[in-house]
Amino acid sequence: MFVPKRRRKTLYGTIRKALGAIFHELARQKACRIVEGHLMPDHVHRCIEIPPKYAVASVIGFLKGKSAIAIARQFGGRERNFTGEHFWARGYAVSTVGFNLEQVKAYIRAQEAEDEQGRF
């Protein structure tokens, strides 16, 4: 899970539609697979299969960095993501998934209902 800078509610409309394809393409570049995911207005949940040859931190850093560049190019009208322009906040939350994969997938799918009820 990671959030936009200052937890702005920027993941609406065209950015939301484009981010799914961007994340899937970037994951394929690292031989990863997005098992489940959900974009909320102010955060992103992903369940990703990462091969053992890659560190989790490097894959998440790659996804966040390259997706920020893609967002700047497609929606910011810039060819480059200039220094100081960051879309994602620093850090992320991560947990390993073993036998409870179906529980995690159900949790990710139910994010909108949980947010509407005020639970996190």
JSON list of C-alpha atoms in Angstrom, two decimals:
[
{"chain": "A", "resi": 1, "resn": "MET", "atom": "CA", "xyz": [0.00, 0.00, 0.00]},
{"chain": "A", "resi": 2, "resn": "PHE", "atom": "CA", "xyz": [1.24, 3.48, -0.79]},
{"chain": "A", "resi": 3, "resn": "VAL", "atom": "CA", "xyz": [-0.24, 6.98, -0.95]},
{"chain": "A", "resi": 4, "resn": "PRO", "atom": "CA", "xyz": [0.08, 10.14, -3.06]},
{"chain": "A", "resi": 5, "resn": "LYS", "atom": "CA", "xyz": [2.10, 13.02, -1.66]},
{"chain": "A", "resi": 6, "resn": "ARG", "atom": "CA", "xyz": [0.27, 14.71, 1.25]},
{"chain": "A", "resi": 7, "resn": "ARG", "atom": "CA", "xyz": [-2.42, 12.03, 0.77]},
{"chain": "A", "resi": 8, "resn": "ARG", "atom": "CA", "xyz": [-4.13, 14.20, -1.82]},
{"chain": "A", "resi": 9, "resn": "LYS", "atom": "CA", "xyz": [-7.23, 12.68, -3.32]},
{"chain": "A", "resi": 10, "resn": "THR", "atom": "CA", "xyz": [-5.77, 12.72, -6.82]},
{"chain": "A", "resi": 11, "resn": "LEU", "atom": "CA", "xyz": [-6.51, 9.18, -7.98]},
{"chain": "A", "resi": 12, "resn": "TYR", "atom": "CA", "xyz": [-9.74, 10.04, -9.80]},
{"chain": "A", "resi": 13, "resn": "GLY", "atom": "CA", "xyz": [-10.96, 9.87, -13.37]},
{"chain": "A", "resi": 14, "resn": "THR", "atom": "CA", "xyz": [-8.41, 9.52, -16.12]},
{"chain": "A", "resi": 15, "resn": "ILE", "atom": "CA", "xyz": [-5.43, 9.05, -13.80]},
{"chain": "A", "resi": 16, "resn": "ARG", "atom": "CA", "xyz": [-7.22, 6.19, -12.06]},
{"chain": "A", "resi": 17, "resn": "LYS", "atom": "CA", "xyz": [-7.99, 4.46, -15.36]},
{"chain": "A", "resi": 18, "resn": "ALA", "atom": "CA", "xyz": [-4.45, 4.88, -16.66]},
{"chain": "A", "resi": 19, "resn": "LEU", "atom": "CA", "xyz": [-2.67, 3.77, -13.48]},
{"chain": "A", "resi": 20, "resn": "GLY", "atom": "CA", "xyz": [-3.97, 0.20, -13.70]},
{"chain": "A", "resi": 21, "resn": "ALA", "atom": "CA", "xyz": [-2.36, -0.35, -17.09]},
{"chain": "A", "resi": 22, "resn": "ILE", "atom": "CA", "xyz": [0.80, 1.49, -16.02]},
{"chain": "A", "resi": 23, "resn": "PHE", "atom": "CA", "xyz": [1.23, -0.70, -12.91]},
{"chain": "A", "resi": 24, "resn": "HIS", "atom": "CA", "xyz": [0.63, -3.92, -14.85]},
{"chain": "A", "resi": 25, "resn": "GLU", "atom": "CA", "xyz": [3.18, -2.99, -17.53]},
{"chain": "A", "resi": 26, "resn": "LEU", "atom": "CA", "xyz": [5.79, -1.96, -14.96]},
{"chain": "A", "resi": 27, "resn": "ALA", "atom": "CA", "xyz": [5.26, -5.19, -13.00]},
{"chain": "A", "resi": 28, "resn": "ARG", "atom": "CA", "xyz": [5.79, -7.22, -16.17]},
{"chain": "A", "resi": 29, "resn": "GLN", "atom": "CA", "xyz": [9.11, -5.45, -16.72]},
{"chain": "A", "resi": 30, "resn": "LYS", "atom": "CA", "xyz": [10.31, -6.82, -13.36]},
{"chain": "A", "resi": 31, "resn": "ALA", "atom": "CA", "xyz": [8.82, -10.32, -13.98]},
{"chain": "A", "resi": 32, "resn": "CYS", "atom": "CA", "xyz": [6.19, -9.62, -11.31]},
{"chain": "A", "resi": 33, "resn": "ARG", "atom": "CA", "xyz": [2.45, -10.20, -11.42]},
{"chain": "A", "resi": 34, "resn": "ILE", "atom": "CA", "xyz": [-0.22, -8.05, -9.80]},
{"chain": "A", "resi": 35, "resn": "VAL", "atom": "CA", "xyz": [-2.58, -10.59, -8.26]},
{"chain": "A", "resi": 36, "resn": "GLU", "atom": "CA", "xyz": [-5.09, -8.10, -6.89]},
{"chain": "A", "resi": 37, "resn": "GLY", "atom": "CA", "xyz": [-5.25, -4.34, -6.66]},
{"chain": "A", "resi": 38, "resn": "HIS", "atom": "CA", "xyz": [-7.54, -1.46, -5.90]},
{"chain": "A", "resi": 39, "resn": "LEU", "atom": "CA", "xyz": [-7.12, 2.29, -6.35]},
{"chain": "A", "resi": 40, "resn": "MET", "atom": "CA", "xyz": [-8.81, 4.45, -3.77]},
{"chain": "A", "resi": 41, "resn": "PRO", "atom": "CA", "xyz": [-8.94, 8.27, -4.13]},
{"chain": "A", "resi": 42, "resn": "ASP", "atom": "CA", "xyz": [-6.04, 8.68, -1.70]},
{"chain": "A", "resi": 43, "resn": "HIS", "atom": "CA", "xyz": [-4.18, 5.35, -1.62]},
{"chain": "A", "resi": 44, "resn": "VAL", "atom": "CA", "xyz": [-3.30, 2.23, -3.60]},
{"chain": "A", "resi": 45, "resn": "HIS", "atom": "CA", "xyz": [-3.55, -1.39, -2.47]},
{"chain": "A", "resi": 46, "resn": "ARG", "atom": "CA", "xyz": [-1.68, -4.06, -4.42]},
{"chain": "A", "resi": 47, "resn": "CYS", "atom": "CA", "xyz": [-1.02, -7.76, -3.94]},
{"chain": "A", "resi": 48, "resn": "ILE", "atom": "CA", "xyz": [2.03, -8.50, -6.07]},
{"chain": "A", "resi": 49, "resn": "GLU", "atom": "CA", "xyz": [3.89, -11.75, -6.77]},
{"chain": "A", "resi": 50, "resn": "ILE", "atom": "CA", "xyz": [7.58, -10.86, -6.73]},
{"chain": "A", "resi": 51, "resn": "PRO", "atom": "CA", "xyz": [10.22, -13.40, -7.80]},
{"chain": "A", "resi": 52, "resn": "PRO", "atom": "CA", "xyz": [12.87, -14.16, -5.16]},
{"chain": "A", "resi": 53, "resn": "LYS", "atom": "CA", "xyz": [15.64, -12.61, -7.25]},
{"chain": "A", "resi": 54, "resn": "TYR", "atom": "CA", "xyz": [14.19, -9.12, -6.62]},
{"chain": "A", "resi": 55, "resn": "ALA", "atom": "CA", "xyz": [14.04, -7.32, -3.29]},
{"chain": "A", "resi": 56, "resn": "VAL", "atom": "CA", "xyz": [10.60, -6.02, -2.34]},
{"chain": "A", "resi": 57, "resn": "ALA", "atom": "CA", "xyz": [12.02, -2.53, -1.81]},
{"chain": "A", "resi": 58, "resn": "SER", "atom": "CA", "xyz": [13.52, -2.42, -5.30]},
{"chain": "A", "resi": 59, "resn": "VAL", "atom": "CA", "xyz": [10.27, -3.51, -6.97]},
{"chain": "A", "resi": 60, "resn": "ILE", "atom": "CA", "xyz": [8.12, -1.05, -5.01]},
{"chain": "A", "resi": 61, "resn": "GLY", "atom": "CA", "xyz": [10.64, 1.74, -5.65]},
{"chain": "A", "resi": 62, "resn": "PHE", "atom": "CA", "xyz": [10.59, 0.90, -9.36]},
{"chain": "A", "resi": 63, "resn": "LEU", "atom": "CA", "xyz": [6.76, 0.88, -9.47]},
{"chain": "A", "resi": 64, "resn": "LYS", "atom": "CA", "xyz": [6.44, 4.18, -7.61]},
{"chain": "A", "resi": 65, "resn": "GLY", "atom": "CA", "xyz": [9.23, 5.94, -9.50]},
{"chain": "A", "resi": 66, "resn": "LYS", "atom": "CA", "xyz": [8.31, 4.89, -13.01]},
{"chain": "A", "resi": 67, "resn": "SER", "atom": "CA", "xyz": [4.58, 5.39, -12.45]},
{"chain": "A", "resi": 68, "resn": "ALA", "atom": "CA", "xyz": [5.27, 8.95, -11.21]},
{"chain": "A", "resi": 69, "resn": "ILE", "atom": "CA", "xyz": [7.23, 9.63, -14.41]},
{"chain": "A", "resi": 70, "resn": "ALA", "atom": "CA", "xyz": [4.40, 8.18, -16.53]},
{"chain": "A", "resi": 71, "resn": "ILE", "atom": "CA", "xyz": [1.82, 10.33, -14.70]},
{"chain": "A", "resi": 72, "resn": "ALA", "atom": "CA", "xyz": [3.94, 13.47, -15.21]},
{"chain": "A", "resi": 73, "resn": "ARG", "atom": "CA", "xyz": [4.28, 12.70, -18.92]},
{"chain": "A", "resi": 74, "resn": "GLN", "atom": "CA", "xyz": [0.65, 11.80, -19.57]},
{"chain": "A", "resi": 75, "resn": "PHE", "atom": "CA", "xyz": [-1.17, 14.25, -17.28]},
{"chain": "A", "resi": 76, "resn": "GLY", "atom": "CA", "xyz": [1.34, 16.96, -16.43]},
{"chain": "A", "resi": 77, "resn": "GLY", "atom": "CA", "xyz": [2.24, 17.86, -20.00]},
{"chain": "A", "resi": 78, "resn": "ARG", "atom": "CA", "xyz": [5.94, 17.29, -19.36]},
{"chain": "A", "resi": 79, "resn": "GLU", "atom": "CA", "xyz": [8.42, 15.09, -21.15]},
{"chain": "A", "resi": 80, "resn": "ARG", "atom": "CA", "xyz": [10.45, 14.66, -17.98]},
{"chain": "A", "resi": 81, "resn": "ASN", "atom": "CA", "xyz": [9.71, 14.38, -14.28]},
{"chain": "A", "resi": 82, "resn": "PHE", "atom": "CA", "xyz": [11.83, 17.30, -13.08]},
{"chain": "A", "resi": 83, "resn": "THR", "atom": "CA", "xyz": [13.60, 17.30, -9.72]},
{"chain": "A", "resi": 84, "resn": "GLY", "atom": "CA", "xyz": [11.31, 18.16, -6.83]},
{"chain": "A", "resi": 85, "resn": "GLU", "atom": "CA", "xyz": [8.13, 16.97, -8.51]},
{"chain": "A", "resi": 86, "resn": "HIS", "atom": "CA", "xyz": [6.98, 13.86, -6.72]},
{"chain": "A", "resi": 87, "resn": "PHE", "atom": "CA", "xyz": [3.62, 12.19, -7.04]},
{"chain": "A", "resi": 88, "resn": "TRP", "atom": "CA", "xyz": [3.94, 9.47, -4.37]},
{"chain": "A", "resi": 89, "resn": "ALA", "atom": "CA", "xyz": [4.72, 10.05, -0.71]},
{"chain": "A", "resi": 90, "resn": "ARG", "atom": "CA", "xyz": [7.83, 8.50, 0.79]},
{"chain": "A", "resi": 91, "resn": "GLY", "atom": "CA", "xyz": [7.45, 4.99, 2.16]},
{"chain": "A", "resi": 92, "resn": "TYR", "atom": "CA", "xyz": [4.99, 2.16, 1.78]},
{"chain": "A", "resi": 93, "resn": "ALA", "atom": "CA", "xyz": [3.38, -0.59, 3.82]},
{"chain": "A", "resi": 94, "resn": "VAL", "atom": "CA", "xyz": [4.20, -4.20, 2.96]},
{"chain": "A", "resi": 95, "resn": "SER", "atom": "CA", "xyz": [3.33, -7.61, 4.32]},
{"chain": "A", "resi": 96, "resn": "THR", "atom": "CA", "xyz": [4.06, -11.09, 3.07]},
{"chain": "A", "resi": 97, "resn": "VAL", "atom": "CA", "xyz": [1.19, -13.35, 2.10]},
{"chain": "A", "resi": 98, "resn": "GLY", "atom": "CA", "xyz": [1.28, -17.09, 2.53]},
{"chain": "A", "resi": 99, "resn": "PHE", "atom": "CA", "xyz": [-1.69, -19.33, 3.05]},
{"chain": "A", "resi": 100, "resn": "ASN", "atom": "CA", "xyz": [-4.13, -16.46, 3.54]},
{"chain": "A", "resi": 101, "resn": "LEU", "atom": "CA", "xyz": [-3.95, -15.13, -0.03]},
{"chain": "A", "resi": 102, "resn": "GLU", "atom": "CA", "xyz": [-7.73, -15.30, -0.49]},
{"chain": "A", "resi": 103, "resn": "GLN", "atom": "CA", "xyz": [-8.26, -13.24, 2.68]},
{"chain": "A", "resi": 104, "resn": "VAL", "atom": "CA", "xyz": [-5.88, -10.56, 1.43]},
{"chain": "A", "resi": 105, "resn": "LYS", "atom": "CA", "xyz": [-7.56, -10.48, -1.98]},
{"chain": "A", "resi": 106, "resn": "ALA", "atom": "CA", "xyz": [-10.98, -10.12, -0.34]},
{"chain": "A", "resi": 107, "resn": "TYR", "atom": "CA", "xyz": [-9.64, -7.32, 1.89]},
{"chain": "A", "resi": 108, "resn": "ILE", "atom": "CA", "xyz": [-8.32, -5.42, -1.13]},
{"chain": "A", "resi": 109, "resn": "ARG", "atom": "CA", "xyz": [-11.60, -5.85, -3.02]},
{"chain": "A", "resi": 110, "resn": "ALA", "atom": "CA", "xyz": [-13.60, -4.54, -0.03]},
{"chain": "A", "resi": 111, "resn": "GLN", "atom": "CA", "xyz": [-11.59, -1.32, 0.37]},
{"chain": "A", "resi": 112, "resn": "GLU", "atom": "CA", "xyz": [-14.30, 1.04, -0.88]},
{"chain": "A", "resi": 113, "resn": "ALA", "atom": "CA", "xyz": [-16.92, -0.38, 1.47]},
{"chain": "A", "resi": 114, "resn": "GLU", "atom": "CA", "xyz": [-14.50, -0.23, 4.41]},
{"chain": "A", "resi": 115, "resn": "ASP", "atom": "CA", "xyz": [-13.57, 3.38, 3.65]},
{"chain": "A", "resi": 116, "resn": "GLU", "atom": "CA", "xyz": [-17.22, 4.41, 3.44]},
{"chain": "A", "resi": 117, "resn": "GLN", "atom": "CA", "xyz": [-17.83, 2.94, 6.89]},
{"chain": "A", "resi": 118, "resn": "GLY", "atom": "CA", "xyz": [-14.88, 4.88, 8.29]},
{"chain": "A", "resi": 119, "resn": "ARG", "atom": "CA", "xyz": [-12.66, 1.88, 9.01]},
{"chain": "A", "resi": 120, "resn": "PHE", "atom": "CA", "xyz": [-9.10, 1.51, 7.81]}
]
